[in-house]
Short mmCIF file of C-alpha atoms in Angstrom, two decimals:
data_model
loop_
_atom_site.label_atom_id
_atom_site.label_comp_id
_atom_site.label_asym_id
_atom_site.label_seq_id
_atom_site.Cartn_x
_atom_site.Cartn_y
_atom_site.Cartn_z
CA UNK A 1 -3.30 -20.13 -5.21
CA UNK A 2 -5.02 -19.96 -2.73
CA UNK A 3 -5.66 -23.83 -2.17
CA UNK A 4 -9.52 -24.61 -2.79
CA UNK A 5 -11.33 -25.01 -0.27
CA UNK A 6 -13.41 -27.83 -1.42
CA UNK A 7 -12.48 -30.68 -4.12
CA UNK A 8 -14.05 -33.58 -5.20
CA UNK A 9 -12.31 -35.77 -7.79
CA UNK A 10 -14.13 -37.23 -10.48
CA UNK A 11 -13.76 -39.36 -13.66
CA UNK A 12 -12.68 -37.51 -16.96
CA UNK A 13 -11.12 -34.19 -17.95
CA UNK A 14 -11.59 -31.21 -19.60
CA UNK A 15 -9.59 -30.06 -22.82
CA UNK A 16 -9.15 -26.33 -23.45
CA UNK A 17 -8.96 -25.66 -27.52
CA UNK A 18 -7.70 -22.68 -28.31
CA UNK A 19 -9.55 -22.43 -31.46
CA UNK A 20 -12.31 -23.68 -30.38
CA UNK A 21 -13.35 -22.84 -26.79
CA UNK A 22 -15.80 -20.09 -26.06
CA UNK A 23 -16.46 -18.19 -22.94
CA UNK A 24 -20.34 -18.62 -22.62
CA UNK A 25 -22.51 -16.19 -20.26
CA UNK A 26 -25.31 -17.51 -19.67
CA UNK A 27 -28.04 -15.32 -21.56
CA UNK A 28 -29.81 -14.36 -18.10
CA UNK A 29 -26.88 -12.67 -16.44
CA UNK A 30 -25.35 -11.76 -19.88
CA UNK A 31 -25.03 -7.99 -19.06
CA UNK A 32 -24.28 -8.61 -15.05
CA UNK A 33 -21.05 -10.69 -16.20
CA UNK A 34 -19.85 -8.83 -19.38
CA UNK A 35 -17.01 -7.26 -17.89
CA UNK A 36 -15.54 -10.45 -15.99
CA UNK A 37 -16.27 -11.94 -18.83
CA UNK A 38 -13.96 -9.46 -20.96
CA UNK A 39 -11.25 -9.33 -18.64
CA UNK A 40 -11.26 -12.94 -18.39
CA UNK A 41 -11.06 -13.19 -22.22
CA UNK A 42 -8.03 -10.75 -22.23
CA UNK A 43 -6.19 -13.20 -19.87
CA UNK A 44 -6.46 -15.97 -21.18
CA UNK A 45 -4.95 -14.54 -24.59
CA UNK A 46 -2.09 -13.48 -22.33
CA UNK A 47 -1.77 -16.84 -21.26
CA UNK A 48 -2.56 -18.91 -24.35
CA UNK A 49 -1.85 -16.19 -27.18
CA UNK A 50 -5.47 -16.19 -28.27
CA UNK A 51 -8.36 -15.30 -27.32
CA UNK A 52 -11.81 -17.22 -26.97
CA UNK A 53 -14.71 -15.86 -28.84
CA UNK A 54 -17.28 -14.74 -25.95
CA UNK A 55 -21.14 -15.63 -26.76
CA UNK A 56 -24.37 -15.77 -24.76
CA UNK A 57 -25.90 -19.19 -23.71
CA UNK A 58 -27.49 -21.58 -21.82
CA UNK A 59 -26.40 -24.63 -20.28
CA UNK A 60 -28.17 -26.42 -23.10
CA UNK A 61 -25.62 -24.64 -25.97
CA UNK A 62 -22.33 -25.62 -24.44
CA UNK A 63 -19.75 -27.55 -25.94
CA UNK A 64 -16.76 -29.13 -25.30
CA UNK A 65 -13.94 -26.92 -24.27
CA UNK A 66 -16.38 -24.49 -23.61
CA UNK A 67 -16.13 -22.12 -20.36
CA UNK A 68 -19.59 -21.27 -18.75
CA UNK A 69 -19.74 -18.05 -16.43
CA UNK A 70 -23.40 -18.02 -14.56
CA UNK A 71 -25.14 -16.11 -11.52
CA UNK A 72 -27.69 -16.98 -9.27
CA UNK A 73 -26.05 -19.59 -6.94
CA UNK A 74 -28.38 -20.56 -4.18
CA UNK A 75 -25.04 -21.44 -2.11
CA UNK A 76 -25.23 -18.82 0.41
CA UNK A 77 -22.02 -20.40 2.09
CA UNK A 78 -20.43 -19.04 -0.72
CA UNK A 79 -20.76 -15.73 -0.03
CA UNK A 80 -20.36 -12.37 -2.24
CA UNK A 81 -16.62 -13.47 -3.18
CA UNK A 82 -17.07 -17.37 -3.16
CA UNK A 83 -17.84 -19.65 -6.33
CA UNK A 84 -18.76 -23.20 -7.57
CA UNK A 85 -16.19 -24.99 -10.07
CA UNK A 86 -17.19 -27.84 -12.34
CA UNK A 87 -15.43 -29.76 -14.44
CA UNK A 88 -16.40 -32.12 -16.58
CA UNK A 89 -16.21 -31.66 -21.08
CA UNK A 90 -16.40 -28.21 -20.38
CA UNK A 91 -16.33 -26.27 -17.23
CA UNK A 92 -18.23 -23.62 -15.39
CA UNK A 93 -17.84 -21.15 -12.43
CA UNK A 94 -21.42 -20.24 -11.05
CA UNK A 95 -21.51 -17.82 -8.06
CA UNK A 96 -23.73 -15.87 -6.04
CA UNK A 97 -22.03 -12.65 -7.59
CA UNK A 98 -20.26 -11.31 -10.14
CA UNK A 99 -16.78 -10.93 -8.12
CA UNK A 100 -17.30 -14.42 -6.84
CA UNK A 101 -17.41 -15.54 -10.74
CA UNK A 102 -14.24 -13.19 -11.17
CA UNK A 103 -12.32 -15.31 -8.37
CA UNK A 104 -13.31 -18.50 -9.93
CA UNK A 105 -11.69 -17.09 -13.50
CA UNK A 106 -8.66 -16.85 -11.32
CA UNK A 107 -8.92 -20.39 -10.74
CA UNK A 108 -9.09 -22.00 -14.41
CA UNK A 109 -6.54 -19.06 -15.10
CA UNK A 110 -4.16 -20.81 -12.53
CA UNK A 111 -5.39 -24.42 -13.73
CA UNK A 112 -4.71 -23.35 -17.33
CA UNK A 113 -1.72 -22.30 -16.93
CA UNK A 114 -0.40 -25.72 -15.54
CA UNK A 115 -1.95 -27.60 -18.74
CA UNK A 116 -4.86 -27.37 -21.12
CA UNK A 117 -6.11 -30.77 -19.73
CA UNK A 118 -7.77 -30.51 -16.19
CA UNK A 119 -9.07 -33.48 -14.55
CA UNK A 120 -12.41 -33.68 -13.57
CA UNK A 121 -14.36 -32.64 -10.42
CA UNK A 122 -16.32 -30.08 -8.51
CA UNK A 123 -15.06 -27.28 -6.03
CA UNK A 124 -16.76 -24.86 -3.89
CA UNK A 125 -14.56 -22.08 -2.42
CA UNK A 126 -14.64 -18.84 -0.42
CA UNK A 127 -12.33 -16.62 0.85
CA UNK A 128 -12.04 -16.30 5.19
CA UNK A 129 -11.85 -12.51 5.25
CA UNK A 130 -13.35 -9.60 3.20
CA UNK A 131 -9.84 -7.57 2.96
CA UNK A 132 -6.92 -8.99 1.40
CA UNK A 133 -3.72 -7.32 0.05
CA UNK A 134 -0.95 -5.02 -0.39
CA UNK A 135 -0.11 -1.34 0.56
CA UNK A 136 2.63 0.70 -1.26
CA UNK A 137 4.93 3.07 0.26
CA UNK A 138 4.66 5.77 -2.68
CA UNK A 139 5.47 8.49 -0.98
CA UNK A 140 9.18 7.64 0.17
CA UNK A 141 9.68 6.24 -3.65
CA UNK A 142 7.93 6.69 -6.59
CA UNK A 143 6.50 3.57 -8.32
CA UNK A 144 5.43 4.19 -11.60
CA UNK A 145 2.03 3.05 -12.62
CA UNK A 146 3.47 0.46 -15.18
CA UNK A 147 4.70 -1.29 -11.74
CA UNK A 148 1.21 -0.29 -10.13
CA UNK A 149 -0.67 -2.14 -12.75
CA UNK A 150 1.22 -4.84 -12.60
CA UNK A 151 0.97 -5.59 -9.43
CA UNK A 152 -3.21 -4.90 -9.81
CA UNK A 153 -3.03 -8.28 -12.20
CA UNK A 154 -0.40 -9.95 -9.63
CA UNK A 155 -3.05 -9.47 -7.06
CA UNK A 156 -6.13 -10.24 -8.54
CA UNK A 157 -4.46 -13.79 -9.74
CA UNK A 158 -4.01 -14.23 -5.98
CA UNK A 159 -7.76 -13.30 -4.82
CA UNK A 160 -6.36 -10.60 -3.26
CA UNK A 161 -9.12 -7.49 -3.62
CA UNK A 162 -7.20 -4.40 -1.87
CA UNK A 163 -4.49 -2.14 -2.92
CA UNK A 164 -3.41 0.73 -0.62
CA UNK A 165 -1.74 3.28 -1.95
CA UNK A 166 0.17 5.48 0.66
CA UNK A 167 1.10 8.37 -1.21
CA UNK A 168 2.57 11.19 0.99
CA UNK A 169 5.25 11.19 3.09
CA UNK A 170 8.30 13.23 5.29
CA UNK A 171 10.60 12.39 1.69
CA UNK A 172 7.81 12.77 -0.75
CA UNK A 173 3.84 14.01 -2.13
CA UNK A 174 3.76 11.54 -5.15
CA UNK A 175 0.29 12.73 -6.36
CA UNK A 176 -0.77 15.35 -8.30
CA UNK A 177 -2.86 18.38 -6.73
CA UNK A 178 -4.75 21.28 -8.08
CA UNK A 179 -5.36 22.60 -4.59
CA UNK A 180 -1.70 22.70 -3.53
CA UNK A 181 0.52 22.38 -6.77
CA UNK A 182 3.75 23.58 -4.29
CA UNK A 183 3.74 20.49 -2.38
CA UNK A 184 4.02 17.49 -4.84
CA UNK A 185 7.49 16.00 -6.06
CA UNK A 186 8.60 16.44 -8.90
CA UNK A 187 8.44 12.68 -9.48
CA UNK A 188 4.76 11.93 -8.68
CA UNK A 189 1.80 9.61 -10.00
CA UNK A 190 -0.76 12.70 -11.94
CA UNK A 191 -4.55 11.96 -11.70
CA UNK A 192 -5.15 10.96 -15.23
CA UNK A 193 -2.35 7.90 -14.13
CA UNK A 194 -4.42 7.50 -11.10
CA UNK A 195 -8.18 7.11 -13.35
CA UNK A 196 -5.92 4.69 -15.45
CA UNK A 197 -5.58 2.43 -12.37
CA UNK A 198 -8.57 3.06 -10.49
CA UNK A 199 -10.28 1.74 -13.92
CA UNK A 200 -8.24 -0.85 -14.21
CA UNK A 201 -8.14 -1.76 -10.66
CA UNK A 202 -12.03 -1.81 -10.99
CA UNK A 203 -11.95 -4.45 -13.98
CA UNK A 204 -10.12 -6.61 -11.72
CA UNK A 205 -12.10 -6.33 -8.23
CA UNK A 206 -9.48 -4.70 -6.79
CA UNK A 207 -10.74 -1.91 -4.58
CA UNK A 208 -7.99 0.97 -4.24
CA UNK A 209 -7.61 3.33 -0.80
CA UNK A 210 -5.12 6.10 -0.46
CA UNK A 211 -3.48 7.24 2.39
CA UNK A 212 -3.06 10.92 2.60
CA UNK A 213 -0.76 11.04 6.39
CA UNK A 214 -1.22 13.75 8.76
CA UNK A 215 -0.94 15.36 11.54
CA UNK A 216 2.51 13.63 11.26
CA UNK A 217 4.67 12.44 8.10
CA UNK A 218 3.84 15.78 6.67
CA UNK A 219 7.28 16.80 5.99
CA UNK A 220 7.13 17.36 2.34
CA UNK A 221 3.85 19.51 2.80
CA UNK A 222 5.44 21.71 5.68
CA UNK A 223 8.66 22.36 3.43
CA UNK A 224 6.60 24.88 1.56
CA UNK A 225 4.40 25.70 4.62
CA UNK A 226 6.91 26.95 7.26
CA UNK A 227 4.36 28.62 9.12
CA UNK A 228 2.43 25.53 9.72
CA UNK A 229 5.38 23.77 11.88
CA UNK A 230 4.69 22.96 15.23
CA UNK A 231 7.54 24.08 17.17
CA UNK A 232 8.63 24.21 20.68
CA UNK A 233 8.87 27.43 23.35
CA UNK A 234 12.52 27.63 22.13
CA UNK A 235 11.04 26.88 18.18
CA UNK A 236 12.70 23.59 17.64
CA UNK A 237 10.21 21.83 14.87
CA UNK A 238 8.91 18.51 15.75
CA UNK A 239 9.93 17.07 12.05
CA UNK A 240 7.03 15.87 10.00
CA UNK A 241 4.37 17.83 12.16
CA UNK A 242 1.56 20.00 11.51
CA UNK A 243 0.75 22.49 14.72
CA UNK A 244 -2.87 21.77 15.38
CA UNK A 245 -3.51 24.95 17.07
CA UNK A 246 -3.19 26.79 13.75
CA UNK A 247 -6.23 27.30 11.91
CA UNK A 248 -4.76 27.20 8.55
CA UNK A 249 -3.27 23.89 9.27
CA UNK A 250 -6.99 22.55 8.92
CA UNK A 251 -7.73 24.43 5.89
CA UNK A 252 -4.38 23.10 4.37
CA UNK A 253 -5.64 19.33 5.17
CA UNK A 254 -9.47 19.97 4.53
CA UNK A 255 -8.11 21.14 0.59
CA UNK A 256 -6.12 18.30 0.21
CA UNK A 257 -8.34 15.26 1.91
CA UNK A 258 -11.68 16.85 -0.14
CA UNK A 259 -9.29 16.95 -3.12
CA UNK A 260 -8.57 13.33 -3.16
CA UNK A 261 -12.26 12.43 -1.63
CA UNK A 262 -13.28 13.24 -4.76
CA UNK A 263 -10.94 11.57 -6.81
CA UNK A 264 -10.59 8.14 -5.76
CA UNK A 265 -14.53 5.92 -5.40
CA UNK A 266 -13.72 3.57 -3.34
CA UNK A 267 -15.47 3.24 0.32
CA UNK A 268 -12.69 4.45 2.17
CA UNK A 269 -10.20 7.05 2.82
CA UNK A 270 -6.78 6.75 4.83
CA UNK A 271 -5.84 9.62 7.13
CA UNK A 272 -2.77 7.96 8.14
CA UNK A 273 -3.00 9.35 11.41
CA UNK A 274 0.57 7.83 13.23
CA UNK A 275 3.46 8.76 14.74
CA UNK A 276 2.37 11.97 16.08
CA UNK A 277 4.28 11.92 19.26
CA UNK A 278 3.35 15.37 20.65
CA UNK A 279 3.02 16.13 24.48
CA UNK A 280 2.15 18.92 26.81
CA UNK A 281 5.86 19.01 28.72
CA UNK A 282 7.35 19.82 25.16
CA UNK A 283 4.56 22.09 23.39
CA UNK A 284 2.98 23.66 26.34
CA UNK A 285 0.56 25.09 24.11
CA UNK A 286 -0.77 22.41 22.18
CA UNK A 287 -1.95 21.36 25.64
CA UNK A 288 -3.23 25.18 26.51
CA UNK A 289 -5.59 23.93 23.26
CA UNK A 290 -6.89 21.21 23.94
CA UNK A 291 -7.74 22.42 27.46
CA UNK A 292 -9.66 25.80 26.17
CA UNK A 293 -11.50 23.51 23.93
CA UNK A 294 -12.31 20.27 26.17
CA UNK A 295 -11.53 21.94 30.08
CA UNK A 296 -9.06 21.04 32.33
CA UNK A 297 -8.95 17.68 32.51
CA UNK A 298 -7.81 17.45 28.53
CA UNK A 299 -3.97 17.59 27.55
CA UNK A 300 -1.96 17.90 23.93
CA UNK A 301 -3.17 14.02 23.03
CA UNK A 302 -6.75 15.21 22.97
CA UNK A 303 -5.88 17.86 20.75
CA UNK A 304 -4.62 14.93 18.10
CA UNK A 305 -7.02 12.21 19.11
CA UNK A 306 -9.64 15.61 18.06
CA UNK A 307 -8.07 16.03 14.86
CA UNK A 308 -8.93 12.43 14.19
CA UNK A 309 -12.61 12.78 14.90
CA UNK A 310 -12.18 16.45 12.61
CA UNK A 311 -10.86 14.18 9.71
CA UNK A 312 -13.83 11.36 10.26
CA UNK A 313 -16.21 13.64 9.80
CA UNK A 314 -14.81 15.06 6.49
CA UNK A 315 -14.62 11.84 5.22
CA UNK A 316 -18.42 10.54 6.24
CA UNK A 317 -19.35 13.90 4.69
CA UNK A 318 -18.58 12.63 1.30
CA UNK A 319 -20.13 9.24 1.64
CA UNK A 320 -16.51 7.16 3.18
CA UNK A 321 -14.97 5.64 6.06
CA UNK A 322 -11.96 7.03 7.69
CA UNK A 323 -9.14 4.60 8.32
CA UNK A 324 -5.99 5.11 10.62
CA UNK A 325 -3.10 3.11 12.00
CA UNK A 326 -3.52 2.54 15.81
CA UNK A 327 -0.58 3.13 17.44
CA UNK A 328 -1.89 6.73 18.69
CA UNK A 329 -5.62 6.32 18.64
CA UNK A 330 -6.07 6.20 22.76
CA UNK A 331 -4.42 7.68 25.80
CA UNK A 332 -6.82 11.05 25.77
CA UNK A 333 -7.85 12.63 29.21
CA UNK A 334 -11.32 13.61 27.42
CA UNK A 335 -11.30 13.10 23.71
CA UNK A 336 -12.03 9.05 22.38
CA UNK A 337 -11.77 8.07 18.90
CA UNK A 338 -15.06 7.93 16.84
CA UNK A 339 -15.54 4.30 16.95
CA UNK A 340 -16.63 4.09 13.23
CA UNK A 341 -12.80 4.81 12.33
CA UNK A 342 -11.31 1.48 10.95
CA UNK A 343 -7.90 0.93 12.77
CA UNK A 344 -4.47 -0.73 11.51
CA UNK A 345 -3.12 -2.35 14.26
CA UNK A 346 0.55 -2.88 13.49
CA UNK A 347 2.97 -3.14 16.38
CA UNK A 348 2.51 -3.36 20.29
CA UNK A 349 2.26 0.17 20.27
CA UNK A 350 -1.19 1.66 22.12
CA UNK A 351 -4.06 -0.63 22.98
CA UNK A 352 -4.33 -4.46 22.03
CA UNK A 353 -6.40 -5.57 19.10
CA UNK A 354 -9.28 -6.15 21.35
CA UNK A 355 -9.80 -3.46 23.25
CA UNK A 356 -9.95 -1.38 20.08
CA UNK A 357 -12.61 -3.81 18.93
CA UNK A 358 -14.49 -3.02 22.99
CA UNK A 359 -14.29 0.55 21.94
CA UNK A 360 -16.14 -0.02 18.71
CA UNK A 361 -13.72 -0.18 16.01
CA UNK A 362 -13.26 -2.44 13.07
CA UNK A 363 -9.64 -3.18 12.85
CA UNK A 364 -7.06 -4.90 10.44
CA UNK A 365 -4.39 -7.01 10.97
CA UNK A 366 -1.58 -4.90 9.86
CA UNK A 367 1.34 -6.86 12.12
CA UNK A 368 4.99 -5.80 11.35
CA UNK A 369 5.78 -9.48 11.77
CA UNK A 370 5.07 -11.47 8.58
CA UNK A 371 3.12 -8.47 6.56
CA UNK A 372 6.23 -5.74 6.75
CA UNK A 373 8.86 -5.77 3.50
CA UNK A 374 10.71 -2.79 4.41
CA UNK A 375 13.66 -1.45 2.11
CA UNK A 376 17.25 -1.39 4.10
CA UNK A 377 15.04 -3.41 6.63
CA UNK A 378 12.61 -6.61 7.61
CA UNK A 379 11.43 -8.67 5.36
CA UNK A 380 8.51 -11.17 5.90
CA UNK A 381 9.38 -14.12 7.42
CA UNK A 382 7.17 -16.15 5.53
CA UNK A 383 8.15 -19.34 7.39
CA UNK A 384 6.36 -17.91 10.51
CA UNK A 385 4.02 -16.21 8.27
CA UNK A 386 2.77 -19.41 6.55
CA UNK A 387 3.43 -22.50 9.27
CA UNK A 388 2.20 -20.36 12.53
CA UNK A 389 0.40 -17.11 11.58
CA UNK A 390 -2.96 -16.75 10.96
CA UNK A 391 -4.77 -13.27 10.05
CA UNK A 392 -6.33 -13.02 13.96
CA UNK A 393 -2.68 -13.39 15.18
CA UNK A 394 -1.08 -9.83 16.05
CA UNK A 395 1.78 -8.52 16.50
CA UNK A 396 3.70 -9.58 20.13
CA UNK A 397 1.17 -12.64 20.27
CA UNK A 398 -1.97 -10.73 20.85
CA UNK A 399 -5.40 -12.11 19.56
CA UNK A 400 -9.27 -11.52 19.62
CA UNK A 401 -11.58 -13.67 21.27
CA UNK A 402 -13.39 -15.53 18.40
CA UNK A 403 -16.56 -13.99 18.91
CA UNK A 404 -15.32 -11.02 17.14
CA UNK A 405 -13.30 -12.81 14.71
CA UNK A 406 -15.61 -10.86 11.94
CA UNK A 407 -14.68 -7.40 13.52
CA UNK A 408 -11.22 -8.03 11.70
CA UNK A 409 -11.38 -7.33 8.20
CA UNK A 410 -8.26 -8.98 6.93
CA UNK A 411 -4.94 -8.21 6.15
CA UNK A 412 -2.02 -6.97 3.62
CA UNK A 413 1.24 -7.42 3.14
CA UNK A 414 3.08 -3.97 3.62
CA UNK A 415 5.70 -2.11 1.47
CA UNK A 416 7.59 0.56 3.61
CA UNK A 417 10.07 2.21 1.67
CA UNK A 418 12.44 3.41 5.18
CA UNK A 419 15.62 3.68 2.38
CA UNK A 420 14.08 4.25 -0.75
CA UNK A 421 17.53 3.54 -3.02
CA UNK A 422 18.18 0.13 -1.35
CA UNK A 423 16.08 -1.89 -3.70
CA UNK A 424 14.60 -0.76 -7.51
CA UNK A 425 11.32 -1.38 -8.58
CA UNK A 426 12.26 -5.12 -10.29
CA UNK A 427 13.98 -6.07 -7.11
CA UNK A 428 10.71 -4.80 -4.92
CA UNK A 429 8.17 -7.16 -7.50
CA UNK A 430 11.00 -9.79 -6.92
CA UNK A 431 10.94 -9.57 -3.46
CA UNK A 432 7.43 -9.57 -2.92
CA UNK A 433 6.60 -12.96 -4.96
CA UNK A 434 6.93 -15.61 -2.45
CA UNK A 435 5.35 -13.29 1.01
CA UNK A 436 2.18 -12.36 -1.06
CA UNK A 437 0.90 -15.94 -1.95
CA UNK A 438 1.78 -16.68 1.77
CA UNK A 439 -0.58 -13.94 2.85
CA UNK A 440 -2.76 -14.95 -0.02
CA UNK A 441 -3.21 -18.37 1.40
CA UNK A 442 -3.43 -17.46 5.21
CA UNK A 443 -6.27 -14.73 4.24
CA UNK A 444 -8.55 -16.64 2.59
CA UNK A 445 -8.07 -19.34 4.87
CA UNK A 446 -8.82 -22.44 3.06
CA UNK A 447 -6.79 -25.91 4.03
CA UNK A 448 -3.02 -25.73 3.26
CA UNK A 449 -1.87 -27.56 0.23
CA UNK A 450 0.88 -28.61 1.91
CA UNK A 451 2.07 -28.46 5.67
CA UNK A 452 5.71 -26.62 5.44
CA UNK A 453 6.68 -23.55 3.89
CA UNK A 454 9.65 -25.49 1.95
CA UNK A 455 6.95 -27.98 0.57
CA UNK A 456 4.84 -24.85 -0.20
CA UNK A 457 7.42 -23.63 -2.66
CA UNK A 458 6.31 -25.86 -5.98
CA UNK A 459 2.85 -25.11 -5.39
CA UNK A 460 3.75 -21.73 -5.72
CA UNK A 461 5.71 -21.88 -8.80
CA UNK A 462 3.03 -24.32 -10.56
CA UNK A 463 0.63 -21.15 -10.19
CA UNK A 464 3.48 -18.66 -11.25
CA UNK A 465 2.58 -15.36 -11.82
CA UNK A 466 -0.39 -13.66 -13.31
CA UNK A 467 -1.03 -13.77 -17.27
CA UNK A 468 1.09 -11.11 -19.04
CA UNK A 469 3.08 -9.92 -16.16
CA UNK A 470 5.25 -7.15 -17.18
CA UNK A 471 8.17 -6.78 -14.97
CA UNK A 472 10.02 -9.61 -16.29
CA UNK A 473 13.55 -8.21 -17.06
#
């Protein structure tokens, strides 16, 4: 889970031996593999209930039962995330990287769990797009980071490799700050919670982005910020919105964005950047701004589409790449969006998927229809998601020309917490089992196991869920 991409049947089997297999790295990428190595270790005494010594070898020192981790593949169709599989009296996963040996420990985690005999063959397998997984809606309800973790395991299992964590929201700032103490909840996730899972996110190749929203969503930020509103000529607030004419509406963000820059490694940095929905007939001088800053021609979207390009360069500043959601990103009379922002095209909203891609941008497929589970709303339909959907599919029917098939990253299946009670935490991991190994199988692209969602459903069971998971009731 996902289906290999490449099998080839042969005669015999392999026996795991609790007591006696070993997890052998071979000597000359002994360091390079330790931690997979580790991690895999851990999991399989989840699954099996003990764990297999781990020694240093060559091909010549294996026995049976044994499990051989190795580098230095000269399969470059494999890729950084791809792996070799070979069965036989003992089995190894040889890759051109260390995450592509991690991916093929999912795979004899997943084959292990269906039996301790596996029959014989060879596999080679590699994943269709670079990003693949889930984004939580923390800031309309808090998830504690037992669920969090959790659901790092659940996605690794799955070859998934990207966990979004949108944090701040109109209900809710569910992470702690130093810069800003008065904004975050009183329920919130604190940052030595957040280390905990960024290490443990690491261990499992999981790369983790958060999402701090403005110049909208910022509800929870403005309840202790009054004077930050923006407000119309008769000083009705637009809810949610920072007014970008204020000065100290930048200095608020540029606190919070370097705070957070700092503490999360990954490559990337969500602005959120949607749902803005300011004009010039409303707040006259939002658009008395943007045209002392950019001339006449300019209106109250180029003052937003110029916060954008404001944030961007905060971000590249510390060594990341800005991500947004589409929906507002065009539509200026003088300001465009820095190309090197990576957009989240989600609904019809804006421009198509491939004009952002004309204009520069990397994009993901973030469609509402299959990736949205949305409490007191839609729910994937994984049907659709799984028979007709593919990840260069958007929402309303909209695709890219295949030429720029690679300027898509991937996808993720989305958690948007619109009613926050409707659903607990169990009932969310519940819920989510059957859409993520659809997505799971659609972004890494390899041939279906089986042709209908309905005759999909055993396959997914047979893999179950990942070793040790936690939210069982």
């Amino acid at each position: 889970m996902p289906a290999l991409r490449e099998w080839h049947g042969t005669q015999g089997a392999y026996h795991y031996d609790p007591t006696r297999t070993r997890i052998v790295r071979s000597r000359a990428h002994a360091e390079a593999l330790a931690d997979t190595s580790r991690t895999f270790a851990a999991d399989l005494r989840e699954l099996t209930g003990s764990a297999p010594a781990e020694v240093t070898g060559t091909t010549d020192t294996l026995r049976p039962g044994d499990l051989y981790l190795t580098l230095g593949s000269a399969d470059r169709a494999l890729g950084r995330e791809g792996y070799a599989l070979r069965v036989g009296r003992s089995m190894t996963v040889a890759a051109r990287t260390d995450p592509g040996v991690f991916y093929g420990t999912r795979t004899v985690l997943q084959l292990l769990r269906q039996g301790h005999t596996v029959s014989a063959g060879t596999a080679r397998d590699w994943p269709l797009k670079p990003e693949r997984g889930l984004m939580v809606d923390v800031g309309r309800k808090y998830f504690t980071p037992r669920w969090l973790a959790a659901h790092i395991k659940e996605l690794a299992y799955l070859k998934l490799n990207y966990l979004h964590l949108y944090l701040t929201d109109n209900e809710g700032f569910r992470i702690e700050s130093d810069s800003h103490p008065e904004v975050v909840s009183s329920e919130h996730l604190t940052k030595s919670e957040i280390r905990q899972l960024i290490a443990l996110a690491a261990r499992y190749k999981i790369t983790v982005v958060p999402e701090i929203e403005a110049p909208g969503h910022m509800e929870a930020i403005l309840d202790t910020h009054q004077e930050l509103r923006l407000t119309d000529e008769d000083g009705n607030a637009r809810r949610g919105a920072v007014d970008l004419t204020n000065p100290a509406a930048y200095r608020l963000v540029k606190d919070l964005y370097t705070e957070y820059l700092k503490l999360f490694p990954g490559p990337y940095f969500h602005i959120g950047a949607d749902e803005y929905g300011a004009n010039g007939e409303r707040f006259p001088h939002l658009r008395a701004y943007a045209r002392k800053r950019f001339g006449p021609r300019a209106d109250a979207k180029d003052a937003y589409l110029a916060f954008i390009n404001w944030a961007n360069r905060l971000v590249r500043s510390h060594g990341k790449t800005a991500r947004a959601w589409s929906d507002g990103a065009h539509g200026g009379g003088v300001v465009k969006v820095d190309p090197n922002v990576v957009l989240e095209v989600w609904y019809t909203h804006g421009l198509p998927p491939q004009q952002h891609v004309d204009n520069g941008h990397l994009i993901t497929n973030a469609s509402w229809k299959p990736t949205y589970y949305i409490l007191g709303g839609n729910k994937p339909d994984s049907v659709f998601g799984y028979e007709r959907w593919h990840p260069h599919l958007f929402e309303g029917g909209r695709t890219l020309a295949p030429a720029h098939h690679s300027r898509s990253l991937g996808a993720k299946l989305h958690v948007w917490c619109d009613i926050p009670g409707q659903q607990n935490e169990q009932q969310v991991a519940h819920g989510l089992y059957r859409p993520l190994r659809m997505l799971s199988q659609q972004v890494w692209g390899s041939p279906k196991p089986a042709a209908t969602w309905a005759d999909f459903q055993p396959v997914i069971d047979r893999a179950g869920r990942s070793p040790g998971w936690a939210l069982t009731p």
